[in-house]
Amino acid sequence: MKKMREVLINRWKKLTIQLKLTLIFIFTSFIIFAVMFFMYLNINSMIQEIDKVYVSNVKLNELTDSLESVHTSMTDYLNTKSSDSLENYYRNEQEFRDLLDSLNSEVIDNDMLLMEKNIKSMSEGYLVLTNQTMQAKRGRNIEKYNELYEESCGLFSYINTFIYSLNNEQFKSNSNNYKLLLVSLQYLEVISATILIAVTLANIILIFLLTKSITRPLMKLARAANEVAEGKLDIKLVNVDTLDEVGIVARAFNKMILSIRNYIEQIKEKMETESALKEKELIMKGHLKDAQLKYLQAQINPHFLFNTLNAGAQLAMMEGAERTCLFVENMADFFRYNVKKINQDTTIKEEIKLVDSYIYILNVRFSGEINYSKEIDSSLEAIKIPSMVLQPIVENAVNYGIRNINRKGFIKVAVFQKERKICISVKDNGIGMGQSIIDRIMRGEEKETDLSKNSTGIGLGNVISRLKLYYNREDVFSIKSDGMNKGTEVLLYIPYQK
Amino acid sequence: MKKEWDEKQERKQKIAPIFMSTGIVIILLLVVFCMFYFHSSIMKEGLKDSIKYNQYDKHYVLITGNNADPLWDSIYEGALEQAVEENAYVEYLGKNLSVDYSINELLQIAIDAKADGIIVEGNESEETTALIDKAVTSGIVVTTVFYDSSQSKRQSFVGVNSYNLGQEYGEQLLELCDESTERIFVLMDTNATDSSQNIVYLGIKEAVEKIKDNQIAIQAVAVDNENAFSAEESIRDIIMDTQNIPDIMICLNAVNTQCAYQAVVDYNKVGEIKIIGNYDSDTILGAIEKKIIYSTISIDARQMGNLSIQAMEEYMDTGHVSGYLPVNTKIINEDNVNLYRNAKQEMIEND
């Protein structure tokens, strides 16, 4: 049953709209036609019944007429003895007998049928009497035929009374039937009309539903199209599983929506990457500007300063103060680097050189407190990195690591390759730091406080952000410390590119 | 909002085919139901004529001179009841006819119609006797009922012993008589030609004579029963004759009893004229309850019908039957009228 239904539904879905509409029309017309046909049959059979009602009365009237003819022709013969009347008599007698045959001759508990039986028996007796009368007339037995005639007349009147009474009874019962039939005919009319109305209503509902099944996909399609027109492209696809014209349009529509969506998606992606790139650039620039500004704040006129320093170094050389001369040269290098490199990438080698100058200056300032050592893989010295990266780290190690310890401070800078990364390590033996401070620095939350004293002004945070932006990755920087007074190691991870 | 709408739409889509198929099924059911309804109703109309009737072997007829009398209806019912058991049917001849035929004419008709048996209300007229003889000679079994045709060749007579009936009337009369009773009328049917009424009258008279030193005048009054309504008129005449008002009226048949009762009520003679009736119609029983009729003698009419059929069957089976079969009578008065009425009611319900 279910399978059959599915098959039917599938078949229906495969039909074209034209065929569907035609089928609906044929189906509903067929229902109406069937109902009409059935009603016509009913009314027809009813009318036939009504026709039959008075047939029995007509038959009885025929019987009376026939009996009358028999009696008349007998009387005629008795009067005239003509051969015509004799012939008439025999013909009428035969007719009468034929009519009698249709009467009931059984004992049945219905008064009317019993009367028929009586009429039949009496009529048979009557015909015997009339025959005898005719014979007596032929034999000229006047006395006998008179007597028989009298007798048959009596019987004739009895039979007539019986037929008349039976006719009456039948008429009564027939009238009753007739009335009932008329009433039921009226009922039939009312109920026929009711059925017709009901079927028509049902048909309307049926047509409504069937046509709705055709137009529903259209409506869906229109709705979807309206939504698309309003700019909502993320609508659900139109679900139409019919194979008719609407189905074809719907599928085309779906395809269109999908391809539009795809296209928009592509444009979006493109725009997103572009904007991300731009953003990065902007941030980068911002940070550089920031670093630059800080340098400018710290070094009012580096050109003037390092020219002056150079003049100082030459003066020291002339006076034979070699150490002063070296010190002033280093300072000049340090400031020159800042002026020169601030806007461009540099190499590891240059950065290390800057650190060397810085340490030398510090050692002069603080009379050789810092033990500085290097462990450089010379093959990596040419690798490009952003400028002003290493020095702030070393500065940090000096300021926060070894400045305030009583023992001798060490700082070790190492450059080596680890897996596919280049590691630059700045290690000190200072006071170290707690994990919470490390985390805060890594997140860029720790504020650089003493910019004014002993600092080039670039904080760790600035270095970290610049590295992250430059290499576009997060794992560029780590700080390791085993705890209080156990020193700190800052590691930079630079992706290795040949 | 939109999603909701979509879901609703989807639900609708799922419901629609169910709704549709249900609709179609309902239409079909409606059509089929109406089809059956009409078919059956038309068939019912059409079958009115051809309801299965039962067929029987023998055809008996009942002939009475007065088919308006409820007594004869009871006799007919009794006869029919018995006949059906014997696979025969009884026709109440003359009942459905447009002409009121006399007993003799009906007898002739029954002979011509070749009935198997005739139950007839007999009388002693020569013509009736001759017709009964004619029927018997043409092979029809004849039983007289209620009144006999003693001179005829009828096979049997079923009826009340008139003398006993007279005695019973007498007994009732004795209960009713007191010092003030002067005149008693016995209403007699003029067209009853047999002697049975006379015998009844005799019985009554004998009973009255038992009363010592009585001044009671007992008188047979003829009531003309020949024409329709004549009995009623005759009885009214009697009651309106203020000079000759009876103290007690004895009615020998049902019609007279009912007429007398009605007349007594109409002329405000209740209590003045006492009635002893015959038969047990509802009207008569009601009158007894109201103490207008003192008592009634009821003949077991159904038994009478039963016995007449039994007599004919016995004759057909064995070739002979007892010439006289007595029927029970029963006196109904104020004391037992309720009992009798209930019993009658029960019998009707059982039918």
PDB file of C-alpha atoms in Angstrom, chain A residues 166-341:
ATOM      1  CA  LEU A 166     -60.321  -7.399  -5.115  1.00  0.00           C
ATOM      2  CA  ASN A 167     -59.803  -4.421  -7.379  1.00  0.00           C
ATOM      3  CA  ASN A 168     -60.775  -2.168  -4.509  1.00  0.00           C
ATOM      4  CA  GLU A 169     -58.449  -3.881  -2.069  1.00  0.00           C
ATOM      5  CA  GLN A 170     -55.591  -3.793  -4.507  1.00  0.00           C
ATOM      6  CA  PHE A 171     -56.265  -0.174  -5.278  1.00  0.00           C
ATOM      7  CA  LYS A 172     -56.062   0.606  -1.578  1.00  0.00           C
ATOM      8  CA  SER A 173     -52.774  -1.179  -1.133  1.00  0.00           C
ATOM      9  CA  ASN A 174     -51.420   0.169  -4.432  1.00  0.00           C
ATOM     10  CA  SER A 175     -52.351   3.700  -3.471  1.00  0.00           C
ATOM     11  CA  ASN A 176     -50.461   3.148  -0.280  1.00  0.00           C
ATOM     12  CA  ASN A 177     -47.445   1.929  -2.209  1.00  0.00           C
ATOM     13  CA  TYR A 178     -47.787   4.784  -4.605  1.00  0.00           C
ATOM     14  CA  LYS A 179     -47.777   7.269  -1.762  1.00  0.00           C
ATOM     15  CA  LEU A 180     -44.731   5.628  -0.220  1.00  0.00           C
ATOM     16  CA  LEU A 181     -42.943   5.633  -3.532  1.00  0.00           C
ATOM     17  CA  LEU A 182     -43.738   9.274  -4.066  1.00  0.00           C
ATOM     18  CA  VAL A 183     -42.419  10.118  -0.632  1.00  0.00           C
ATOM     19  CA  SER A 184     -39.253   8.148  -1.214  1.00  0.00           C
ATOM     20  CA  LEU A 185     -38.886   9.823  -4.605  1.00  0.00           C
ATOM     21  CA  GLN A 186     -38.967  13.148  -2.827  1.00  0.00           C
ATOM     22  CA  TYR A 187     -36.391  11.877  -0.374  1.00  0.00           C
ATOM     23  CA  LEU A 188     -34.317  10.703  -3.254  1.00  0.00           C
ATOM     24  CA  GLU A 189     -34.425  14.151  -4.770  1.00  0.00           C
ATOM     25  CA  VAL A 190     -33.339  15.800  -1.530  1.00  0.00           C
ATOM     26  CA  ILE A 191     -30.601  13.297  -0.854  1.00  0.00           C
ATOM     27  CA  SER A 192     -29.424  13.388  -4.460  1.00  0.00           C
ATOM     28  CA  ALA A 193     -29.082  17.125  -4.219  1.00  0.00           C
ATOM     29  CA  THR A 194     -27.220  16.749  -0.932  1.00  0.00           C
ATOM     30  CA  ILE A 195     -24.820  14.216  -2.364  1.00  0.00           C
ATOM     31  CA  LEU A 196     -24.268  16.363  -5.412  1.00  0.00           C
ATOM     32  CA  ILE A 197     -23.483  19.365  -3.258  1.00  0.00           C
ATOM     33  CA  ALA A 198     -21.216  17.312  -1.021  1.00  0.00           C
ATOM     34  CA  VAL A 199     -19.380  15.806  -3.946  1.00  0.00           C
ATOM     35  CA  THR A 200     -19.052  19.189  -5.591  1.00  0.00           C
ATOM     36  CA  LEU A 201     -17.616  20.641  -2.411  1.00  0.00           C
ATOM     37  CA  ALA A 202     -15.246  17.730  -2.069  1.00  0.00           C
ATOM     38  CA  ASN A 203     -14.274  18.219  -5.684  1.00  0.00           C
ATOM     39  CA  ILE A 204     -13.530  21.857  -5.079  1.00  0.00           C
ATOM     40  CA  ILE A 205     -11.346  20.939  -2.131  1.00  0.00           C
ATOM     41  CA  LEU A 206      -9.660  18.289  -4.206  1.00  0.00           C
ATOM     42  CA  ILE A 207      -8.985  20.692  -7.079  1.00  0.00           C
ATOM     43  CA  PHE A 208      -7.775  23.279  -4.605  1.00  0.00           C
ATOM     44  CA  LEU A 209      -5.350  20.831  -3.050  1.00  0.00           C
ATOM     45  CA  LEU A 210      -4.125  19.415  -6.332  1.00  0.00           C
ATOM     46  CA  THR A 211      -3.584  22.794  -7.940  1.00  0.00           C
ATOM     47  CA  LYS A 212      -1.914  23.911  -4.753  1.00  0.00           C
ATOM     48  CA  SER A 213       0.541  21.061  -5.144  1.00  0.00           C
ATOM     49  CA  ILE A 214       1.339  22.550  -8.533  1.00  0.00           C
ATOM     50  CA  THR A 215       1.566  26.180  -7.468  1.00  0.00           C
ATOM     51  CA  ARG A 216       3.273  25.614  -4.121  1.00  0.00           C
ATOM     52  CA  PRO A 217       6.739  25.165  -5.692  1.00  0.00           C
ATOM     53  CA  LEU A 218       6.101  28.318  -7.733  1.00  0.00           C
ATOM     54  CA  MET A 219       5.285  30.260  -4.594  1.00  0.00           C
ATOM     55  CA  LYS A 220       8.383  28.905  -2.906  1.00  0.00           C
ATOM     56  CA  LEU A 221      10.434  29.941  -5.872  1.00  0.00           C
ATOM     57  CA  ALA A 222       8.937  33.429  -5.890  1.00  0.00           C
ATOM     58  CA  ARG A 223       9.586  33.822  -2.185  1.00  0.00           C
ATOM     59  CA  ALA A 224      13.176  32.711  -2.547  1.00  0.00           C
ATOM     60  CA  ALA A 225      13.670  35.078  -5.477  1.00  0.00           C
ATOM     61  CA  ASN A 226      12.232  37.959  -3.420  1.00  0.00           C
ATOM     62  CA  GLU A 227      14.617  37.208  -0.602  1.00  0.00           C
ATOM     63  CA  VAL A 228      17.531  37.115  -2.958  1.00  0.00           C
ATOM     64  CA  ALA A 229      16.372  40.437  -4.327  1.00  0.00           C
ATOM     65  CA  GLU A 230      16.459  41.814  -0.785  1.00  0.00           C
ATOM     66  CA  GLY A 231      20.085  40.751  -0.642  1.00  0.00           C
ATOM     67  CA  LYS A 232      19.776  37.646   1.493  1.00  0.00           C
ATOM     68  CA  LEU A 233      21.884  35.164  -0.339  1.00  0.00           C
ATOM     69  CA  ASP A 234      22.161  32.674   2.517  1.00  0.00           C
ATOM     70  CA  ILE A 235      18.598  31.382   2.036  1.00  0.00           C
ATOM     71  CA  LYS A 236      17.736  27.724   2.047  1.00  0.00           C
ATOM     72  CA  LEU A 237      17.729  26.234  -1.420  1.00  0.00           C
ATOM     73  CA  VAL A 238      14.282  25.766  -2.954  1.00  0.00           C
ATOM     74  CA  ASN A 239      13.301  22.161  -2.371  1.00  0.00           C
ATOM     75  CA  VAL A 240      11.252  21.106  -5.389  1.00  0.00           C
ATOM     76  CA  ASP A 241      11.166  17.434  -6.263  1.00  0.00           C
ATOM     77  CA  THR A 242       8.744  17.542  -9.148  1.00  0.00           C
ATOM     78  CA  LEU A 243       9.988  17.023 -12.641  1.00  0.00           C
ATOM     79  CA  ASP A 244       7.623  19.430 -14.304  1.00  0.00           C
ATOM     80  CA  GLU A 245       8.302  22.903 -15.672  1.00  0.00           C
ATOM     81  CA  VAL A 246       8.391  24.464 -12.220  1.00  0.00           C
ATOM     82  CA  GLY A 247      10.887  21.842 -11.116  1.00  0.00           C
ATOM     83  CA  ILE A 248      13.171  22.761 -13.993  1.00  0.00           C
ATOM     84  CA  VAL A 249      12.977  26.477 -13.167  1.00  0.00           C
ATOM     85  CA  ALA A 250      13.543  25.761  -9.485  1.00  0.00           C
ATOM     86  CA  ARG A 251      16.634  23.711 -10.156  1.00  0.00           C
ATOM     87  CA  ALA A 252      18.022  26.402 -12.437  1.00  0.00           C
ATOM     88  CA  PHE A 253      17.335  28.961  -9.735  1.00  0.00           C
ATOM     89  CA  ASN A 254      19.141  26.844  -7.152  1.00  0.00           C
ATOM     90  CA  LYS A 255      22.144  26.535  -9.421  1.00  0.00           C
ATOM     91  CA  MET A 256      22.180  30.276  -9.907  1.00  0.00           C
ATOM     92  CA  ILE A 257      22.053  30.936  -6.167  1.00  0.00           C
ATOM     93  CA  LEU A 258      24.883  28.507  -5.541  1.00  0.00           C
ATOM     94  CA  SER A 259      27.156  30.043  -8.139  1.00  0.00           C
ATOM     95  CA  ILE A 260      26.400  33.588  -6.917  1.00  0.00           C
ATOM     96  CA  ARG A 261      27.209  32.494  -3.406  1.00  0.00           C
ATOM     97  CA  ASN A 262      30.459  30.926  -4.535  1.00  0.00           C
ATOM     98  CA  TYR A 263      31.472  34.021  -6.394  1.00  0.00           C
ATOM     99  CA  ILE A 264      30.735  36.275  -3.450  1.00  0.00           C
ATOM    100  CA  GLU A 265      32.682  33.973  -1.184  1.00  0.00           C
ATOM    101  CA  GLN A 266      35.721  34.249  -3.389  1.00  0.00           C
ATOM    102  CA  ILE A 267      35.572  38.043  -3.495  1.00  0.00           C
ATOM    103  CA  LYS A 268      35.230  38.165   0.247  1.00  0.00           C
ATOM    104  CA  GLU A 269      38.288  36.002   0.823  1.00  0.00           C
ATOM    105  CA  LYS A 270      40.331  38.119  -1.478  1.00  0.00           C
ATOM    106  CA  MET A 271      39.277  41.276   0.281  1.00  0.00           C
ATOM    107  CA  GLU A 272      39.972  39.825   3.651  1.00  0.00           C
ATOM    108  CA  THR A 273      43.566  38.825   2.849  1.00  0.00           C
ATOM    109  CA  GLU A 274      44.182  42.211   1.330  1.00  0.00           C
ATOM    110  CA  SER A 275      42.894  44.088   4.293  1.00  0.00           C
ATOM    111  CA  ALA A 276      44.855  41.831   6.663  1.00  0.00           C
ATOM    112  CA  LEU A 277      48.041  42.619   4.808  1.00  0.00           C
ATOM    113  CA  LYS A 278      47.358  46.309   4.917  1.00  0.00           C
ATOM    114  CA  GLU A 279      46.604  46.202   8.586  1.00  0.00           C
ATOM    115  CA  LYS A 280      49.867  44.443   9.315  1.00  0.00           C
ATOM    116  CA  GLU A 281      51.792  46.972   7.374  1.00  0.00           C
ATOM    117  CA  LEU A 282      50.129  49.781   9.241  1.00  0.00           C
ATOM    118  CA  ILE A 283      50.886  48.256  12.623  1.00  0.00           C
ATOM    119  CA  MET A 284      54.465  47.644  11.645  1.00  0.00           C
ATOM    120  CA  LYS A 285      54.849  51.198  10.618  1.00  0.00           C
ATOM    121  CA  GLY A 286      53.258  52.348  13.835  1.00  0.00           C
ATOM    122  CA  HIS A 287      55.720  50.381  15.921  1.00  0.00           C
ATOM    123  CA  LEU A 288      58.714  51.646  13.955  1.00  0.00           C
ATOM    124  CA  LYS A 289      57.465  55.144  14.314  1.00  0.00           C
ATOM    125  CA  ASP A 290      57.137  54.564  17.981  1.00  0.00           C
ATOM    126  CA  ALA A 291      60.731  53.251  18.238  1.00  0.00           C
ATOM    127  CA  GLN A 292      61.997  56.094  16.145  1.00  0.00           C
ATOM    128  CA  LEU A 293      60.215  58.655  18.247  1.00  0.00           C
ATOM    129  CA  LYS A 294      61.740  57.188  21.347  1.00  0.00           C
ATOM    130  CA  TYR A 295      65.211  57.362  19.853  1.00  0.00           C
ATOM    131  CA  LEU A 296      64.647  60.871  18.772  1.00  0.00           C
ATOM    132  CA  GLN A 297      63.569  61.711  22.256  1.00  0.00           C
ATOM    133  CA  ALA A 298      66.690  60.102  23.684  1.00  0.00           C
ATOM    134  CA  GLN A 299      69.138  61.445  21.165  1.00  0.00           C
ATOM    135  CA  ILE A 300      68.400  64.981  20.341  1.00  0.00           C
ATOM    136  CA  ASN A 301      70.673  65.170  17.362  1.00  0.00           C
ATOM    137  CA  PRO A 302      72.598  61.946  16.871  1.00  0.00           C
ATOM    138  CA  HIS A 303      74.428  63.266  13.802  1.00  0.00           C
ATOM    139  CA  PHE A 304      75.665  66.194  15.703  1.00  0.00           C
ATOM    140  CA  LEU A 305      76.356  63.924  18.645  1.00  0.00           C
ATOM    141  CA  PHE A 306      78.350  61.254  16.841  1.00  0.00           C
ATOM    142  CA  ASN A 307      80.267  63.923  14.767  1.00  0.00           C
ATOM    143  CA  THR A 308      81.124  65.582  18.005  1.00  0.00           C
ATOM    144  CA  LEU A 309      82.095  62.188  19.455  1.00  0.00           C
ATOM    145  CA  ASN A 310      84.352  61.544  16.458  1.00  0.00           C
ATOM    146  CA  ALA A 311      85.980  64.930  17.049  1.00  0.00           C
ATOM    147  CA  GLY A 312      86.402  63.847  20.705  1.00  0.00           C
ATOM    148  CA  ALA A 313      88.062  60.562  19.603  1.00  0.00           C
ATOM    149  CA  GLN A 314      90.520  62.354  17.313  1.00  0.00           C
ATOM    150  CA  LEU A 315      91.337  64.753  20.135  1.00  0.00           C
ATOM    151  CA  ALA A 316      91.984  61.803  22.482  1.00  0.00           C
ATOM    152  CA  MET A 317      94.205  60.129  19.872  1.00  0.00           C
ATOM    153  CA  MET A 318      96.236  63.315  19.473  1.00  0.00           C
ATOM    154  CA  GLU A 319      96.669  63.617  23.192  1.00  0.00           C
ATOM    155  CA  GLY A 320      97.709  59.946  23.322  1.00  0.00           C
ATOM    156  CA  ALA A 321      94.779  58.850  25.465  1.00  0.00           C
ATOM    157  CA  GLU A 322      94.109  55.601  23.667  1.00  0.00           C
ATOM    158  CA  ARG A 323      91.439  54.201  25.970  1.00  0.00           C
ATOM    159  CA  THR A 324      89.468  57.378  25.819  1.00  0.00           C
ATOM    160  CA  CYS A 325      89.784  57.326  22.116  1.00  0.00           C
ATOM    161  CA  LEU A 326      88.375  53.696  21.946  1.00  0.00           C
ATOM    162  CA  PHE A 327      85.547  54.608  24.253  1.00  0.00           C
ATOM    163  CA  VAL A 328      84.530  57.620  22.269  1.00  0.00           C
ATOM    164  CA  GLU A 329      84.767  55.612  19.027  1.00  0.00           C
ATOM    165  CA  ASN A 330      82.488  52.942  20.370  1.00  0.00           C
ATOM    166  CA  MET A 331      80.009  55.546  21.426  1.00  0.00           C
ATOM    167  CA  ALA A 332      80.136  57.104  18.008  1.00  0.00           C
ATOM    168  CA  ASP A 333      79.509  53.676  16.403  1.00  0.00           C
ATOM    169  CA  PHE A 334      76.628  53.049  18.693  1.00  0.00           C
ATOM    170  CA  PHE A 335      74.847  56.255  17.837  1.00  0.00           C
ATOM    171  CA  ARG A 336      75.654  56.026  14.175  1.00  0.00           C
ATOM    172  CA  TYR A 337      74.051  52.598  13.992  1.00  0.00           C
ATOM    173  CA  ASN A 338      70.927  53.977  15.490  1.00  0.00           C
ATOM    174  CA  VAL A 339      70.759  56.774  13.031  1.00  0.00           C
ATOM    175  CA  LYS A 340      71.578  54.564  10.086  1.00  0.00           C
ATOM    176  CA  LYS A 341      69.634  51.381  10.715  1.00  0.00           C
TER     177      LYS A 341
END
